[in-house]
Coordinates of C-alpha atoms and ligand atoms in Angstrom, one line a residue:
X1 CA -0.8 25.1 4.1
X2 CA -3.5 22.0 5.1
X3 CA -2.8 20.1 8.1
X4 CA -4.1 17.3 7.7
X5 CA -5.4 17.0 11.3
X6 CA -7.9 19.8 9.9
X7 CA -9.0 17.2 7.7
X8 CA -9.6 14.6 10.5
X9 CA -6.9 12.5 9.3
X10 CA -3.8 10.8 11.7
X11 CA -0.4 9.8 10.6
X12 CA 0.8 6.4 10.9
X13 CA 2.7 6.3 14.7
X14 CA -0.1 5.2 17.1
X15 CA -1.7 2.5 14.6
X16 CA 1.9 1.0 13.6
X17 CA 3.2 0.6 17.8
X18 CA -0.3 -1.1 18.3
X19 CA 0.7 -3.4 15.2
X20 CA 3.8 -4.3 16.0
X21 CA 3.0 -5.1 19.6
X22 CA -0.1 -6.6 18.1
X23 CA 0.9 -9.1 15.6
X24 CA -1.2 -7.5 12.9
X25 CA -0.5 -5.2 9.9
X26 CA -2.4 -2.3 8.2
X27 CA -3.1 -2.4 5.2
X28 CA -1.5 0.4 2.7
X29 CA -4.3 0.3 -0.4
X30 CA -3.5 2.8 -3.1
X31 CA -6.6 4.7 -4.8
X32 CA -6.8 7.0 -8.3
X33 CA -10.5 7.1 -8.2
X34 CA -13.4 7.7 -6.0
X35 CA -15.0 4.0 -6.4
X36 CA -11.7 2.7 -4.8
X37 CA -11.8 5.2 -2.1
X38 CA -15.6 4.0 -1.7
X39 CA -14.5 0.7 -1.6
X40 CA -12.0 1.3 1.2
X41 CA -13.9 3.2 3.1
X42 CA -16.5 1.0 3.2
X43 CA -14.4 -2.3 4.1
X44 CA -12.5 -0.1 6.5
X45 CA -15.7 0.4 8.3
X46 CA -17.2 -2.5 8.4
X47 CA -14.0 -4.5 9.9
X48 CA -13.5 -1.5 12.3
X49 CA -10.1 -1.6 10.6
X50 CA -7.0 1.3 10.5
X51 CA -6.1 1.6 6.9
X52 CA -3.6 3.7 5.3
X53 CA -5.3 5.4 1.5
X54 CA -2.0 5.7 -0.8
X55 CA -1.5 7.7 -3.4
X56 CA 1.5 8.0 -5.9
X57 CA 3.4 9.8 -8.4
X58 CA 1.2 8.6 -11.0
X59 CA -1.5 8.7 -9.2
X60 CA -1.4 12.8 -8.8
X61 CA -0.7 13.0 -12.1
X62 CA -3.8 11.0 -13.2
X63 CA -6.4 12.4 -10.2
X64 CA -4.9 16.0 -9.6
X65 CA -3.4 16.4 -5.9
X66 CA -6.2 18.5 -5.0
X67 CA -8.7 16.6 -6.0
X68 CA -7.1 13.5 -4.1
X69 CA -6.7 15.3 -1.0
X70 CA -10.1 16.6 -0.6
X71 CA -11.3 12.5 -1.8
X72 CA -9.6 11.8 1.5
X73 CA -10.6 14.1 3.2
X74 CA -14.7 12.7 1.7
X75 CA -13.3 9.6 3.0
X76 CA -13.1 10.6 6.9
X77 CA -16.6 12.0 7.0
X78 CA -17.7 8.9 4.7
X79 CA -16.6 7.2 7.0
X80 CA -18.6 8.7 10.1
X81 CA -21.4 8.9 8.2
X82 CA -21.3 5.1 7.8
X83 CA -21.3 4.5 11.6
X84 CA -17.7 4.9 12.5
X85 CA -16.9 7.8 15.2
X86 CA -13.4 7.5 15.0
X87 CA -11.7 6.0 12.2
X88 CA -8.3 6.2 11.2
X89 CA -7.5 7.1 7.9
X90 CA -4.0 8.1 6.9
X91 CA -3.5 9.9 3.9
X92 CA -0.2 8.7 2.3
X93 CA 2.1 9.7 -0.3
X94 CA 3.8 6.1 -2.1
X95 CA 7.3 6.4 -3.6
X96 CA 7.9 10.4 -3.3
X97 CA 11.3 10.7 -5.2
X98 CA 12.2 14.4 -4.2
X99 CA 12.2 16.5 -1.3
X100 CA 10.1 18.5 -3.1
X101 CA 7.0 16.0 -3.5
X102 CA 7.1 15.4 -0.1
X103 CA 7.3 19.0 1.1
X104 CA 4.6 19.7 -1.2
X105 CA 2.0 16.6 0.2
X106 CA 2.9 17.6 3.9
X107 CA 2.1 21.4 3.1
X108 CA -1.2 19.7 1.3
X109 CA -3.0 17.3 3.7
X110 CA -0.6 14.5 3.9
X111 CA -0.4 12.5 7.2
X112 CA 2.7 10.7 5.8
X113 CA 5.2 10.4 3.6
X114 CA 7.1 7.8 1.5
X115 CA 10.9 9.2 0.8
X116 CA 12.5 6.4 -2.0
X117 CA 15.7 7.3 -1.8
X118 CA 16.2 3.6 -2.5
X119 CA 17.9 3.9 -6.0
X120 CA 20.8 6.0 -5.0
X121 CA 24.1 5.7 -3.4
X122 CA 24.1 4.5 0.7
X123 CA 24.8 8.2 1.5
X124 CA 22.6 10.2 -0.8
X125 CA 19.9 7.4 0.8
X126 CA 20.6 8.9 4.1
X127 CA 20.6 12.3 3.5
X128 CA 17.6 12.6 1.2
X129 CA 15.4 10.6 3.8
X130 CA 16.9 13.2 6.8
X131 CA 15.9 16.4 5.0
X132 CA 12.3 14.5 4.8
X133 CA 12.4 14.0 7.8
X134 CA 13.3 17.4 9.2
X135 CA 10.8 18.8 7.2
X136 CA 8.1 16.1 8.0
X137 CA 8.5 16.0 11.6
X138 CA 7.8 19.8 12.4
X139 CA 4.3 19.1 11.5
X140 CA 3.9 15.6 13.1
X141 CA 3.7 14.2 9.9
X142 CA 5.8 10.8 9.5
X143 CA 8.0 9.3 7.3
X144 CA 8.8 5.7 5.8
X145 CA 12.3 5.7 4.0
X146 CA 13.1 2.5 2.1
X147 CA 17.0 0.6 2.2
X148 CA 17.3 -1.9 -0.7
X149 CA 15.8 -2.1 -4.0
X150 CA 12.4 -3.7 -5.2
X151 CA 12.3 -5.1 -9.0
X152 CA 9.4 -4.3 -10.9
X153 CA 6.9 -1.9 -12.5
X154 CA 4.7 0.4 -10.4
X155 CA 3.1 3.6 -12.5
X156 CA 6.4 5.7 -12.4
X157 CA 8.8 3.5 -10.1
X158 CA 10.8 0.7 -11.9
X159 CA 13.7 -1.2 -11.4
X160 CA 14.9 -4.7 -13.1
X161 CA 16.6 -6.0 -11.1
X162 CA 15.9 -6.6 -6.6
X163 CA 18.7 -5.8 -3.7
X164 CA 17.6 -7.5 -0.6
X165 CA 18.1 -5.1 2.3
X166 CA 21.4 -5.3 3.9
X167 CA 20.5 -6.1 8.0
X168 CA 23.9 -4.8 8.7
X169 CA 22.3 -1.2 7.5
X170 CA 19.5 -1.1 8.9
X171 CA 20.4 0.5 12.6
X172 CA 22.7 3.2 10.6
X173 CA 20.3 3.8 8.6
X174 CA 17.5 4.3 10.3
X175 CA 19.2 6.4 13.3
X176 CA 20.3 9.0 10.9
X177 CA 17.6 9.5 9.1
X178 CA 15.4 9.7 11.9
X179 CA 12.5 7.8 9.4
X180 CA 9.5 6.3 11.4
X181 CA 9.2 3.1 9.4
X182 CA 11.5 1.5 7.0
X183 CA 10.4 -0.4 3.6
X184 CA 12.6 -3.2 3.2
X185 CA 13.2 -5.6 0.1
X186 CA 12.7 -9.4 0.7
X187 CA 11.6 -10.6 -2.4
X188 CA 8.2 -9.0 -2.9
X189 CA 8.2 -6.8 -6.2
X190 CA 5.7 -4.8 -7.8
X191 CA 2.8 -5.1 -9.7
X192 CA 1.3 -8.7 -11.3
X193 CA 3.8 -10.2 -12.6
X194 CA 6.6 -11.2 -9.6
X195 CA 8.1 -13.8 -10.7
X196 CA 8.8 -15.7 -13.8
X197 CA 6.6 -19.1 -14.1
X198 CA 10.5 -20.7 -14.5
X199 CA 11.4 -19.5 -10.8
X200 CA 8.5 -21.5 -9.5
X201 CA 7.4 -25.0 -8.6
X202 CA 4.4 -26.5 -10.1
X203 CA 2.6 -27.7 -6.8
X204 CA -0.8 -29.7 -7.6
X205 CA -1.2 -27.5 -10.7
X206 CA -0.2 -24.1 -9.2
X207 CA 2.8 -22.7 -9.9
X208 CA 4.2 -21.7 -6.3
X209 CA 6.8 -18.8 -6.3
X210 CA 10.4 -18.9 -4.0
X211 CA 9.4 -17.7 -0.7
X212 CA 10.2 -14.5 0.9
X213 CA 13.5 -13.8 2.5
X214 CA 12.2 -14.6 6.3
X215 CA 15.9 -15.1 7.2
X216 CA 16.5 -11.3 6.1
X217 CA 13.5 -9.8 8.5
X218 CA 14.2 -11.6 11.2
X219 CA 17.7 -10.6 11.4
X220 CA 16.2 -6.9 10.7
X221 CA 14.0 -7.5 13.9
X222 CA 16.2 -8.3 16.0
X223 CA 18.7 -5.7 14.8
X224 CA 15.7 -3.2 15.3
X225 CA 13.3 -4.3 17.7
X226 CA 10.0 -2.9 17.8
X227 CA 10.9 -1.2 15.0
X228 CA 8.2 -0.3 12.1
X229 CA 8.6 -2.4 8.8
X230 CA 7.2 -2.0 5.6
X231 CA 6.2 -4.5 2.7
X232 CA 5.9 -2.6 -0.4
X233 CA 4.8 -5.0 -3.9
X234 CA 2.4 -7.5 -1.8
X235 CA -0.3 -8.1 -4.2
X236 CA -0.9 -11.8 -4.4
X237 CA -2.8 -11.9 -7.8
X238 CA -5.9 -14.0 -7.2
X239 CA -6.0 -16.4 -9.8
X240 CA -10.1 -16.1 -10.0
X241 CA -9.5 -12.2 -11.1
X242 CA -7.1 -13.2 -13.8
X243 CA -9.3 -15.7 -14.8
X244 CA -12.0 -13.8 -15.1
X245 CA -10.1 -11.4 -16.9
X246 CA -8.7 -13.6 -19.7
X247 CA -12.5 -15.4 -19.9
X248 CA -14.0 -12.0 -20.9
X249 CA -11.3 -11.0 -23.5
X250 CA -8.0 -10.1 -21.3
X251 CA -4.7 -11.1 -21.8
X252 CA -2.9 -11.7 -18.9
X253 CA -0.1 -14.1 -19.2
X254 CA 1.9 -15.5 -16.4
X255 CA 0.6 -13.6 -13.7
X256 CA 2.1 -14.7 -10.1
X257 CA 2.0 -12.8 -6.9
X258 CA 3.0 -13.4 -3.6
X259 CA 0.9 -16.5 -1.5
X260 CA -1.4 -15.3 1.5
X261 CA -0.1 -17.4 3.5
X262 CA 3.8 -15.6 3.3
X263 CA 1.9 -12.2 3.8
X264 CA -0.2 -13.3 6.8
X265 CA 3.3 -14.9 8.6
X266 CA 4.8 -11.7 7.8
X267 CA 2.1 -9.6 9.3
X268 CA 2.4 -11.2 12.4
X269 CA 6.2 -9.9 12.8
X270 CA 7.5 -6.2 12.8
X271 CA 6.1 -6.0 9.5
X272 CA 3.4 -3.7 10.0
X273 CA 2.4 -2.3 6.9
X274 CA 1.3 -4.0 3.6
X275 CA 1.4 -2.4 0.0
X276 CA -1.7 -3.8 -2.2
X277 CA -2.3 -2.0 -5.5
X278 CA -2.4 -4.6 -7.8
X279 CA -5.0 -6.5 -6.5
X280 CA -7.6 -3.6 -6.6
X281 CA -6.8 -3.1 -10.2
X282 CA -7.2 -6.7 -10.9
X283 CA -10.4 -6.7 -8.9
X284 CA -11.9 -3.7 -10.7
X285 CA -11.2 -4.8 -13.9
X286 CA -12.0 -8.2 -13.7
X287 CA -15.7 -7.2 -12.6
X288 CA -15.7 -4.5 -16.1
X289 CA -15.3 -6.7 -17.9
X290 CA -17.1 -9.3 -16.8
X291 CA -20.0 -6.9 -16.6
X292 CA -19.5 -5.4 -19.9
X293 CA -19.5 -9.1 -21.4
X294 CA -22.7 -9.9 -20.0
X295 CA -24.5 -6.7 -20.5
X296 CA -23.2 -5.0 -24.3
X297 CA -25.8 -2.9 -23.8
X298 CA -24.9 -0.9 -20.8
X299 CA -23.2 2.0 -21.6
X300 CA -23.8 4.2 -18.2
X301 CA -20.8 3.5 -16.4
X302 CA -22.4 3.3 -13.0
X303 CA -23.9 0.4 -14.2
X304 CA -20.0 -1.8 -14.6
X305 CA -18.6 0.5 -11.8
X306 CA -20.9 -0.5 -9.0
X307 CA -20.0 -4.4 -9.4
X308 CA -16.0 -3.1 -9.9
X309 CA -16.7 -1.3 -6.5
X310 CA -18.4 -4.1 -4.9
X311 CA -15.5 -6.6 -5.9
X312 CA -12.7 -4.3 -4.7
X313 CA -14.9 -3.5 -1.4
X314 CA -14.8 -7.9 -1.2
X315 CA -11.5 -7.9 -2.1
X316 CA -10.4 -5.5 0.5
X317 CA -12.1 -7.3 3.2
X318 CA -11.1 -10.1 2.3
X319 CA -7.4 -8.8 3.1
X320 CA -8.3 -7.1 5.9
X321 CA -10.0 -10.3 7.8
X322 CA -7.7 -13.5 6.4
X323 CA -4.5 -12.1 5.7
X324 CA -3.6 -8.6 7.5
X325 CA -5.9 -9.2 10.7
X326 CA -5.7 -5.8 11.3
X327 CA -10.2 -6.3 11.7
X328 CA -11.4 -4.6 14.9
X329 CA -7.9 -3.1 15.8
X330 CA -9.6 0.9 15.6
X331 CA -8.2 2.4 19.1
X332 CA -12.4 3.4 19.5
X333 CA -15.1 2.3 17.6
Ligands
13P1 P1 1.6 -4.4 -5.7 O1 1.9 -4.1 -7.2 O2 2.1 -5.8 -5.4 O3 0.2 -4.3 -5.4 O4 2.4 -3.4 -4.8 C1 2.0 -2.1 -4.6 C2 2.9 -1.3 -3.8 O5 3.9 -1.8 -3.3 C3 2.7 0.1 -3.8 O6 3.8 0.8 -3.3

């Protein structure tokens, strides 16, 4: 057994109260490698920001749990080493679909944990997310459960079709389960391609996608006030990343995220955690192959890896500073 409090790690409790009372969300990045973690780190640090390092399914299956945990673990004493006495870093498991996943991150370093009980039956939602929680809260670990159902494709978590959240659920459901923050479907969806270029309008030569369900959360806010809320599938798909992409032999068609603006009224609500995955990828790759365009030569893959680290590190920031505002929000520098 790891606590992760051994590893210098928190879970997410004190950092989402000052957020909702705040006006401000944390950012959620997810990270498979240890130039992502770098990355976070480093804009972590340098906006003397919380931040929440995710990890999925696929992502254990591509990094090995170990090795992930103990990459966190780097990223706390990274961290001090880069001038920050007390950061907060939550280590995070994203879309655990058994209580075995979750039983196995808490007994492994995890400060939190993400039951998605989302795709079955009201009931089995409920009692799936309880025994998480059970387990969860003996070791002051929490928990983010998840009522309706997000469309999209995210490593091993799909689903066609979205279910807005039902607000007439959410006091049930979050009573019974006991969760400490709830994921909530308002029209976000993951990875790059949200929305079809049909479902948009064409404003000044930018297609502009339907906007979020604002009716939905604030009727979830006042049903649960105070209450933790989670936005999972917020990437917003620069348009300069997919550019670059398709300029240095990509093909990326259609790709349409979710406006800044949507994410940065939404952070100033109860929503006080944002999901960004796709982004990072976008932002690493775009700067790969950029680099690898420019320089056929290279072959030492520090040399495309440091600019893919440098873009994600400016992406981050960038998210951090004009969208989340969750900059200068660490309890003590
Ligand atoms: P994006 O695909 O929009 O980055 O969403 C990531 C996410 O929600 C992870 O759970």
């Amino acid at each position: 057994m790891v606590n992760y409090k051994d590893l210098g790690l928190v879970n997410t409790r004190e950092m989402f109260k000052r957020a909702v009372a705040g006006g401000y969300a944390i950012p959620a990045f997810n990270f498979n490698t240890m130039e992502q973690m770098q990355a976070i780190v480093m804009a972590a640090v340098e906006t003397k920001s919380p931040v929440i390092m995710q990890v999925s399914k696929g992502a254990r299956n591509y990094a090995n749990g170990t090795i992930l945990r103990n990459l966190a673990k780097g990223a706390v004493e990274y961290a001090k080493e880069l001038g920050c006495e007390h950061p907060e870093i939550v280590l995070h498991l994203d879309h655990g679909d058994t209580f075995e996943l979750c039983k196995e991150c808490i007994d492994n370093g995890f400060s939190s944990v993400m039951i998605d009980g989302s795709h079955l039956p009201y009931e089995e939602n409920i009692a799936l997310a309880k025994k998480v929680v059970d387990y969860a809260h003996q070791f002051d670990v929490t928990v983010e459960a998840e009522l309706g159902v997000l469309a999209g494709v995210e490593d091993e978590v799909s689903a066609a079709e979205s279910h807005y959240t039902k607000p007439e659920e959410v006091i049930d459901f979050s009573t019974r389960t006991g969760c400490d923050s709830l994921a909530i479907s308002i029209g976000t969806s993951h990875g790059a391609h949200k929305f079809t270029p049909e479902q948009c309008t064409l404003v000044n030569g930018v297609l502009v996608p339907p906007p979020l369900a604002f009716d939905i959360l604030h009727e979830i806010e006042k049903k649960l006030p105070g209450f933790p809320i989670v936005l999972h599938g917020s990437s917003s798909v620069p348009m300069d990343e997919v550019n670059t992409i398709n300029q240095y032999g990509g093909h990326l068609e259609a790709a349409i995220g979710i406006p800044e603006e949507q994410l940065r009224e939404a952070s100033k609500s109860a929503v006080c955690k944002i999901n960004i995955d796709s982004d990072s990828r976008l932002a690493m790759t775009a700067a790969i192959r950029k680099h690898l365009a420019e320089h056929p030569g290279d072959f030492d893959p520090r040399q495309y890896l440091k600019p893919a680290r440098e873009n994600m590190k400016k992406m981050y920031i960038h998210k951090i500073v004009n969208v989340l505002g969750s900059d200068g929000k660490l309890a003590q520098c």
